[in-house]
CSV table of C-alpha atoms in Angstrom, one decimal:
chain,number,residue,atom,x,y,z
G,1,MET,CA,-52.1,-61.0,43.5
G,2,PRO,CA,-48.3,-61.5,44.0
G,3,ARG,CA,-46.1,-60.4,41.2
G,4,THR,CA,-42.5,-61.4,40.2
G,5,THR,CA,-40.3,-59.2,38.0
G,6,VAL,CA,-37.0,-60.3,36.7
G,7,GLN,CA,-34.4,-57.7,35.9
G,8,VAL,CA,-31.8,-58.7,33.3
G,9,VAL,CA,-28.4,-57.0,33.2
G,10,GLN,CA,-25.1,-57.8,31.5
G,11,HIS,CA,-23.2,-58.1,34.7
G,12,LEU,CA,-23.4,-57.2,38.4
G,13,ARG,CA,-20.4,-55.0,39.1
G,14,PRO,CA,-20.6,-51.6,40.8
G,15,GLY,CA,-22.1,-49.1,38.3
G,16,GLY,CA,-25.1,-46.9,37.6
G,17,ILE,CA,-27.4,-49.4,35.9
G,18,GLU,CA,-26.6,-52.1,38.4
G,19,THR,CA,-27.2,-49.8,41.3
G,20,LEU,CA,-30.5,-48.7,39.8
G,21,VAL,CA,-31.6,-52.3,39.4
G,22,LEU,CA,-30.8,-53.1,43.0
G,23,GLU,CA,-32.8,-50.0,44.1
G,24,LEU,CA,-35.8,-51.2,42.1
G,25,GLN,CA,-35.5,-54.5,43.9
G,26,ARG,CA,-35.1,-52.9,47.3
G,27,HIS,CA,-38.0,-50.5,47.0
G,28,ALA,CA,-40.5,-52.8,45.3
G,29,ALA,CA,-44.0,-53.0,46.8
G,30,ARG,CA,-44.6,-55.6,49.5
G,31,ASP,CA,-46.4,-58.0,47.1
G,32,HIS,CA,-43.8,-57.6,44.4
G,33,ALA,CA,-40.8,-60.0,44.3
G,34,VAL,CA,-37.9,-58.8,42.2
G,35,HIS,CA,-35.1,-61.0,41.0
G,36,VAL,CA,-31.9,-60.0,39.1
G,37,VAL,CA,-30.3,-62.0,36.4
G,38,SER,CA,-26.7,-61.3,35.4
G,39,LEU,CA,-25.8,-62.7,32.0
G,40,GLU,CA,-22.1,-62.7,32.8
G,41,GLY,CA,-20.1,-63.8,35.9
G,42,ARG,CA,-20.5,-66.1,38.9
G,43,ALA,CA,-22.2,-65.5,42.2
G,44,GLU,CA,-19.1,-66.0,44.4
G,45,THR,CA,-17.0,-63.6,42.4
G,46,ALA,CA,-19.7,-60.9,42.3
G,47,LEU,CA,-20.5,-61.2,46.0
G,48,GLN,CA,-16.8,-60.9,47.0
G,49,ALA,CA,-16.3,-57.9,44.8
G,50,TRP,CA,-19.5,-56.0,45.7
G,51,PRO,CA,-20.6,-56.6,49.4
G,52,ARG,CA,-23.8,-54.8,48.7
G,53,LEU,CA,-25.1,-57.9,46.9
G,54,ARG,CA,-24.8,-60.2,49.9
G,55,PRO,CA,-28.1,-59.3,51.6
G,56,VAL,CA,-30.1,-60.1,48.4
G,57,ALA,CA,-28.0,-63.1,47.2
G,58,ASP,CA,-31.0,-65.4,47.3
G,59,ARG,CA,-32.6,-63.2,44.6
G,60,LEU,CA,-29.6,-63.0,42.3
G,61,HIS,CA,-28.9,-65.4,39.4
G,62,PHE,CA,-25.8,-65.7,37.3
G,63,LEU,CA,-25.7,-67.4,33.9
G,64,ASP,CA,-21.9,-67.2,33.6
G,65,LYS,CA,-22.3,-66.6,29.8
G,66,PRO,CA,-19.1,-67.0,27.8
G,67,ALA,CA,-18.2,-64.3,25.3
G,68,GLY,CA,-20.0,-64.3,21.9
G,69,LEU,CA,-23.5,-65.4,20.9
G,70,GLN,CA,-24.7,-68.2,23.2
G,71,PRO,CA,-28.2,-69.4,22.1
G,72,ARG,CA,-28.3,-72.0,24.9
G,73,CYS,CA,-28.4,-69.1,27.4
G,74,VAL,CA,-31.9,-68.1,26.1
G,75,LEU,CA,-33.2,-71.6,27.0
G,76,VAL,CA,-31.5,-71.6,30.4
G,77,LEU,CA,-33.0,-68.1,31.1
G,78,ALA,CA,-36.5,-69.1,29.9
G,79,ALA,CA,-36.4,-72.1,32.2
G,80,LEU,CA,-35.4,-69.8,35.1
G,81,LEU,CA,-38.2,-67.4,34.3
G,82,ARG,CA,-40.7,-70.3,34.5
G,83,ARG,CA,-39.3,-71.6,37.7
G,84,LEU,CA,-39.5,-68.1,39.3
G,85,GLY,CA,-43.1,-67.6,38.0
G,86,ALA,CA,-42.0,-64.3,36.3
G,87,THR,CA,-44.9,-62.0,35.5
G,88,ALA,CA,-42.7,-59.3,34.0
G,89,VAL,CA,-39.1,-59.1,32.6
G,90,HIS,CA,-37.2,-55.8,32.5
G,91,THR,CA,-34.0,-55.6,30.4
G,92,HIS,CA,-31.2,-53.1,30.3
G,93,HIS,CA,-29.1,-52.6,27.1
G,94,VAL,CA,-29.0,-54.6,24.0
G,95,GLY,CA,-27.4,-57.9,25.3
G,96,PRO,CA,-29.9,-58.3,28.0
G,97,LEU,CA,-32.7,-57.4,25.5
G,98,LEU,CA,-31.6,-60.1,23.2
G,99,TYR,CA,-31.4,-62.9,25.8
G,100,GLY,CA,-34.0,-61.6,28.2
G,101,GLY,CA,-36.5,-60.7,25.5
G,102,LEU,CA,-36.3,-64.0,23.7
G,103,ALA,CA,-36.4,-65.9,27.0
G,104,ALA,CA,-39.5,-63.9,28.2
G,105,ARG,CA,-41.4,-64.7,25.0
G,106,LEU,CA,-40.4,-68.4,25.2
G,107,ALA,CA,-41.5,-68.6,28.8
G,108,GLY,CA,-44.8,-66.9,28.0
G,109,VAL,CA,-44.1,-63.8,30.2
G,110,ARG,CA,-46.9,-61.3,29.7
G,111,SER,CA,-45.0,-58.0,30.3
G,112,LEU,CA,-41.6,-57.1,28.8
G,113,VAL,CA,-40.0,-53.7,29.5
G,114,HIS,CA,-36.7,-52.6,28.0
G,115,THR,CA,-34.8,-49.4,29.1
G,116,GLU,CA,-32.3,-47.5,27.0
G,117,HIS,CA,-29.8,-45.9,29.4
G,118,ASP,CA,-27.9,-44.1,26.7
G,119,ALA,CA,-28.1,-44.0,22.9
G,120,TRP,CA,-24.5,-43.6,21.8
G,121,HIS,CA,-24.1,-47.3,21.1
G,122,LEU,CA,-26.9,-47.1,18.4
G,123,ALA,CA,-24.5,-45.1,16.3
G,124,ASP,CA,-22.8,-48.4,15.5
G,125,PRO,CA,-24.7,-49.8,12.4
G,126,ARG,CA,-24.3,-53.4,13.5
G,127,ARG,CA,-25.7,-52.8,17.0
G,128,ARG,CA,-28.5,-50.7,15.5
G,129,ARG,CA,-29.5,-53.5,13.1
G,130,LEU,CA,-29.3,-56.1,15.8
G,131,GLN,CA,-31.5,-54.1,18.2
G,132,SER,CA,-34.0,-53.3,15.4
G,133,ALA,CA,-34.3,-57.0,14.7
G,134,VAL,CA,-34.7,-58.0,18.3
G,135,LEU,CA,-37.3,-55.3,18.9
G,136,ARG,CA,-39.4,-56.5,16.0
G,137,LEU,CA,-39.2,-60.0,17.4
G,138,VAL,CA,-39.9,-59.5,21.1
G,139,ARG,CA,-42.0,-56.2,21.0
G,140,PRO,CA,-41.2,-54.8,24.5
G,141,GLN,CA,-42.5,-51.6,26.1
G,142,LEU,CA,-39.7,-49.1,25.5
G,143,VAL,CA,-38.4,-46.7,28.0
G,144,ALA,CA,-35.6,-44.1,27.9
G,145,ASP,CA,-34.0,-42.7,31.1
G,146,ALA,CA,-33.7,-39.1,29.7
G,147,GLN,CA,-35.4,-36.9,27.1
G,148,LEU,CA,-32.2,-36.7,25.1
G,149,VAL,CA,-31.8,-40.5,25.2
G,150,ARG,CA,-35.4,-40.8,23.9
G,151,ALA,CA,-34.7,-38.4,21.0
G,152,ARG,CA,-31.6,-40.1,19.9
G,153,ALA,CA,-33.1,-43.6,20.2
G,154,GLU,CA,-36.1,-42.7,18.2
G,155,ARG,CA,-33.9,-41.2,15.5
G,156,ALA,CA,-31.8,-44.3,15.4
G,157,LEU,CA,-34.8,-46.7,15.5
G,158,PRO,CA,-37.5,-45.2,13.2
G,159,GLY,CA,-41.0,-46.2,14.1
G,160,ARG,CA,-40.2,-46.9,17.8
G,161,SER,CA,-41.7,-44.8,20.6
G,162,PHE,CA,-40.0,-44.5,24.0
G,163,GLU,CA,-41.6,-43.4,27.3
G,164,VAL,CA,-39.3,-41.4,29.5
G,165,ILE,CA,-38.8,-42.5,33.1
G,166,ALA,CA,-36.0,-40.5,34.6
G,167,ASN,CA,-33.6,-42.3,36.9
G,168,GLY,CA,-34.1,-41.7,40.6
G,169,ILE,CA,-32.1,-42.1,43.8
G,170,ASP,CA,-33.0,-42.8,47.5
G,171,THR,CA,-33.3,-39.2,48.8
G,172,GLN,CA,-33.6,-40.5,52.4
G,173,ARG,CA,-30.3,-42.3,52.2
G,174,PHE,CA,-28.6,-39.5,50.3
G,175,ARG,CA,-29.0,-36.4,52.4
G,176,PRO,CA,-26.7,-33.7,53.7
G,177,GLY,CA,-24.3,-34.5,56.6
G,178,ASN,CA,-21.2,-33.3,58.5
G,179,ARG,CA,-18.3,-32.6,56.1
G,180,ALA,CA,-15.5,-32.8,58.6
G,181,ALA,CA,-16.8,-36.1,60.1
G,182,ALA,CA,-17.1,-37.5,56.6
G,183,ARG,CA,-13.5,-36.6,55.7
G,184,ARG,CA,-12.2,-38.1,58.9
G,185,GLN,CA,-14.1,-41.3,58.2
G,186,LEU,CA,-12.5,-41.6,54.7
G,187,GLY,CA,-9.1,-40.4,55.8
G,188,LEU,CA,-9.2,-37.3,53.6
G,189,PRO,CA,-7.5,-34.0,54.5
G,190,GLU,CA,-9.8,-31.5,56.2
G,191,ALA,CA,-8.1,-28.2,55.4
G,192,VAL,CA,-8.5,-28.3,51.6
G,193,ARG,CA,-11.1,-27.6,49.0
G,194,LEU,CA,-12.2,-31.0,47.8
G,195,VAL,CA,-13.6,-32.0,44.4
G,196,GLY,CA,-15.0,-35.5,44.1
G,197,CYS,CA,-15.9,-37.9,41.3
G,198,ALA,CA,-17.6,-41.2,41.6
G,199,ALA,CA,-17.3,-43.2,38.4
G,200,ARG,CA,-15.7,-46.3,36.9
G,201,LEU,CA,-12.0,-45.7,36.1
G,202,GLU,CA,-12.6,-46.3,32.4
G,203,ALA,CA,-11.8,-44.1,29.3
G,204,VAL,CA,-15.5,-43.1,28.8
G,205,LYS,CA,-15.5,-41.3,32.2
G,206,ASP,CA,-12.4,-39.2,31.1
G,207,HIS,CA,-10.7,-38.9,34.4
G,208,ALA,CA,-7.6,-37.8,32.4
G,209,THR,CA,-9.3,-34.5,31.6
G,210,LEU,CA,-10.3,-34.1,35.2
G,211,LEU,CA,-6.7,-34.6,36.3
G,212,GLU,CA,-5.5,-31.9,33.8
G,213,ALA,CA,-8.1,-29.5,35.1
G,214,LEU,CA,-7.0,-30.1,38.7
G,215,ALA,CA,-3.4,-29.4,37.6
G,216,ALA,CA,-4.5,-25.9,36.6
G,217,LEU,CA,-6.1,-25.2,40.0
G,218,PRO,CA,-4.4,-23.9,43.2
G,219,ALA,CA,-2.5,-26.5,45.3
G,220,GLY,CA,-5.1,-26.2,48.0
G,221,VAL,CA,-7.7,-27.9,45.8
G,222,HIS,CA,-7.7,-31.8,46.0
G,223,LEU,CA,-9.5,-34.5,44.1
G,224,ALA,CA,-11.1,-37.6,45.6
G,225,LEU,CA,-11.9,-40.5,43.2
G,226,ALA,CA,-14.4,-43.2,44.2
G,227,GLY,CA,-14.5,-46.2,41.9
G,228,ASP,CA,-12.2,-48.7,40.3
G,229,GLY,CA,-11.5,-49.9,36.8
G,230,SER,CA,-9.0,-51.0,34.2
G,231,LEU,CA,-7.3,-47.5,34.1
G,232,ALA,CA,-6.6,-47.3,37.8
G,233,ASP,CA,-2.8,-47.8,37.5
G,234,GLU,CA,-2.6,-45.6,34.4
G,235,LEU,CA,-4.4,-42.7,36.1
G,236,GLN,CA,-2.2,-42.9,39.2
G,237,ARG,CA,0.8,-42.7,36.9
G,238,ARG,CA,-0.8,-39.7,35.1
G,239,ALA,CA,-1.4,-38.0,38.5
G,240,ASP,CA,2.2,-38.5,39.4
G,241,ALA,CA,3.4,-37.1,36.1
G,242,LEU,CA,1.3,-34.0,36.6
G,243,GLY,CA,2.7,-33.5,40.1
G,244,LEU,CA,-0.6,-34.3,41.7
G,245,ALA,CA,0.4,-37.3,43.8
G,246,GLU,CA,-0.4,-35.6,47.1
G,247,ARG,CA,-3.6,-34.0,45.8
G,248,VAL,CA,-5.4,-37.0,44.3
G,249,HIS,CA,-7.0,-39.5,46.6
G,250,PHE,CA,-7.8,-42.9,45.0
G,251,LEU,CA,-10.5,-44.5,47.3
G,252,GLY,CA,-11.5,-47.5,45.2
G,253,ASN,CA,-15.1,-48.8,45.4
G,254,LEU,CA,-16.9,-47.5,48.5
G,255,GLU,CA,-20.0,-48.9,50.1
G,256,GLU,CA,-21.0,-45.8,52.1
G,257,MET,CA,-21.4,-43.4,49.2
G,258,PRO,CA,-23.4,-40.8,51.2
G,259,THR,CA,-20.3,-40.3,53.3
G,260,PHE,CA,-18.2,-39.7,50.2
G,261,TYR,CA,-20.5,-37.0,48.9
G,262,ARG,CA,-20.7,-35.3,52.2
G,263,ALA,CA,-17.0,-35.0,52.3
G,264,LEU,CA,-16.9,-32.8,49.2
G,265,ASP,CA,-17.1,-29.1,48.3
G,266,LEU,CA,-18.0,-29.9,44.7
G,267,PHE,CA,-18.8,-33.0,42.6
G,268,CYS,CA,-17.5,-33.4,39.0
G,269,LEU,CA,-18.2,-35.8,36.2
G,270,ALA,CA,-16.0,-35.3,33.1
G,271,SER,CA,-17.6,-38.1,31.0
G,272,ARG,CA,-17.5,-38.2,27.3
G,273,GLN,CA,-20.7,-40.2,27.1
G,274,GLU,CA,-23.6,-40.8,29.5
G,275,GLY,CA,-27.2,-41.6,29.8
G,276,LEU,CA,-28.8,-40.0,32.8
G,277,PRO,CA,-26.1,-40.5,35.5
G,278,LEU,CA,-27.0,-41.4,39.1
G,279,SER,CA,-23.9,-40.0,40.8
G,280,PRO,CA,-24.8,-36.3,40.2
G,281,LEU,CA,-28.3,-36.9,41.6
G,282,GLU,CA,-26.8,-38.6,44.7
G,283,ALA,CA,-24.3,-35.8,45.2
G,284,GLN,CA,-26.9,-33.1,44.8
G,285,ALA,CA,-29.3,-34.9,47.2
G,286,CYS,CA,-26.5,-34.5,49.7
G,287,GLY,CA,-26.4,-30.8,49.0
G,288,ILE,CA,-23.2,-30.8,46.9
G,289,PRO,CA,-23.2,-28.7,43.7
G,290,CYS,CA,-22.0,-30.3,40.5
G,291,VAL,CA,-19.9,-29.5,37.4
G,292,LEU,CA,-20.8,-31.9,34.6
G,293,THR,CA,-19.9,-32.3,30.9
G,294,ASP,CA,-22.7,-31.5,28.6
G,295,VAL,CA,-23.2,-35.1,27.2
G,296,GLY,CA,-26.1,-37.5,27.2
G,297,GLY,CA,-28.7,-36.7,29.9
G,298,CYS,CA,-26.3,-34.8,32.2
G,299,ARG,CA,-28.1,-31.5,31.5
G,300,GLU,CA,-31.3,-33.2,32.8
G,301,ALA,CA,-29.5,-34.4,35.9
G,302,LEU,CA,-28.1,-31.0,36.9
G,303,CYS,CA,-29.6,-28.4,39.1
G,304,PRO,CA,-29.5,-25.3,36.9
G,305,THR,CA,-29.2,-22.8,39.7
G,306,SER,CA,-26.3,-24.3,41.6
G,307,GLY,CA,-24.3,-26.3,39.0
G,308,ARG,CA,-22.4,-25.8,35.7
G,309,LEU,CA,-22.1,-27.6,32.4
G,310,VAL,CA,-18.9,-27.7,30.3
G,311,PRO,CA,-17.9,-29.2,27.0
G,312,PRO,CA,-16.4,-32.7,27.1
G,313,GLY,CA,-12.7,-33.1,26.7
G,314,ASP,CA,-11.9,-29.5,27.6
G,315,PRO,CA,-9.6,-29.3,30.7
G,316,ALA,CA,-9.4,-25.4,30.5
G,317,ALA,CA,-13.2,-25.0,30.6
G,318,LEU,CA,-13.5,-27.6,33.3
G,319,ALA,CA,-10.8,-25.9,35.5
G,320,ASP,CA,-12.5,-22.6,35.0
G,321,ALA,CA,-16.0,-23.9,36.0
G,322,LEU,CA,-14.5,-25.6,39.1
G,323,ALA,CA,-12.6,-22.5,40.1
G,324,ARG,CA,-15.6,-20.3,39.8
G,325,LEU,CA,-17.9,-22.5,41.9
G,326,LEU,CA,-15.2,-23.0,44.5
G,327,ALA,CA,-14.7,-19.2,44.7
G,328,ARG,CA,-18.4,-18.4,44.8
G,329,PRO,CA,-20.5,-21.3,46.0
G,330,SER,CA,-24.2,-21.1,45.2
G,331,THR,CA,-26.4,-20.1,48.1
G,332,ARG,CA,-29.1,-22.5,46.8
G,333,THR,CA,-29.0,-26.2,47.7
G,334,PRO,CA,-29.4,-28.6,44.8
G,335,ARG,CA,-31.3,-31.0,47.0
G,336,ALA,CA,-34.7,-29.5,46.2
G,337,PHE,CA,-34.0,-30.1,42.5
G,338,VAL,CA,-33.4,-33.9,43.1
G,339,LEU,CA,-36.5,-34.2,45.3
G,340,GLU,CA,-38.6,-32.8,42.4
G,341,HIS,CA,-36.9,-34.5,39.4
G,342,GLY,CA,-34.9,-37.5,40.6
G,343,ASP,CA,-36.7,-39.3,43.4
G,344,LEU,CA,-36.5,-43.1,43.5
G,345,THR,CA,-40.1,-43.5,44.6
G,346,GLN,CA,-41.4,-41.8,41.5
G,347,MET,CA,-39.2,-43.9,39.3
G,348,THR,CA,-40.2,-47.2,41.0
G,349,ARG,CA,-43.9,-46.5,40.8
G,350,ALA,CA,-43.7,-45.6,37.1
G,351,TYR,CA,-41.9,-48.9,36.3
G,352,GLU,CA,-44.4,-50.9,38.4
G,353,ARG,CA,-47.2,-49.3,36.4
G,354,LEU,CA,-45.6,-50.6,33.2
G,355,TYR,CA,-45.0,-54.1,34.7
G,356,ALA,CA,-48.7,-54.3,35.4
G,357,ALA,CA,-49.9,-53.0,32.1
């Protein structure tokens, strides 16, 4: 029997949750139609900013929700769910849970799944009270994307039980390749040691600490940054002030991310907060070792034999870990770790089991 799942997200801009939702759509079973609803934004703006959306534009829906609480959006979304014949709704984060959860119940949708991708926002008493109230009202099946996220969410929301479904990536798309060819394609220097980071240029990703760490490394070590955000200009000024203008390569949003990872010697994520990030899984699937800050689910996303964890906000520790791995690269590829612990097929089938429950 055909099934229709509707994924509900806050917005459709390049990011980990949004990428994951698109992958769930792309890898769904043949008899399983998956639509994506973005509470915020308009189709034309999103499609222009993120070309990856264009091939699936007919299965994307934008509510263009204004800021603040908008009860009418619940009614609009409920009508959309009925029109699509939704058999399951899957929400991501508290805003989509509020609107998507209420709309699913109004529309009589049988299966409602909600995923917590991090738990730091539940430290805010107002958010915690709101989420508790919505959970009591809509009663979704609860999922966390990492063991640590589950533990924190269950502490913040007593009486709630979360199943863990780890994030996964497409290990056929993200696989090792030719480093020199990748650097030529991206216009990156070939005769340097290259550290890379793929993340939104926002404060939570703490690129500032990564720049400070780079300044402590030899001049032959460069940094490539994939991603865009509100801090782009500030970070470029910071790189200039640290004397790193020639060593930091701002690449913006990239469509061919496997090429980016293949160009690297090391991948680094200096975040202050995370759930279970996709970018380290993608990098490791391409055979690139990682240095990550020990926050959120990063420990669960890291191959323990080839990578290193460091405290957040510590440029000296970060520089030391990068220097050590650059000087003595691991002889073990982290790809095997991702094949076992972070494969997209495993994640997709686990969610489809919940949709059908």
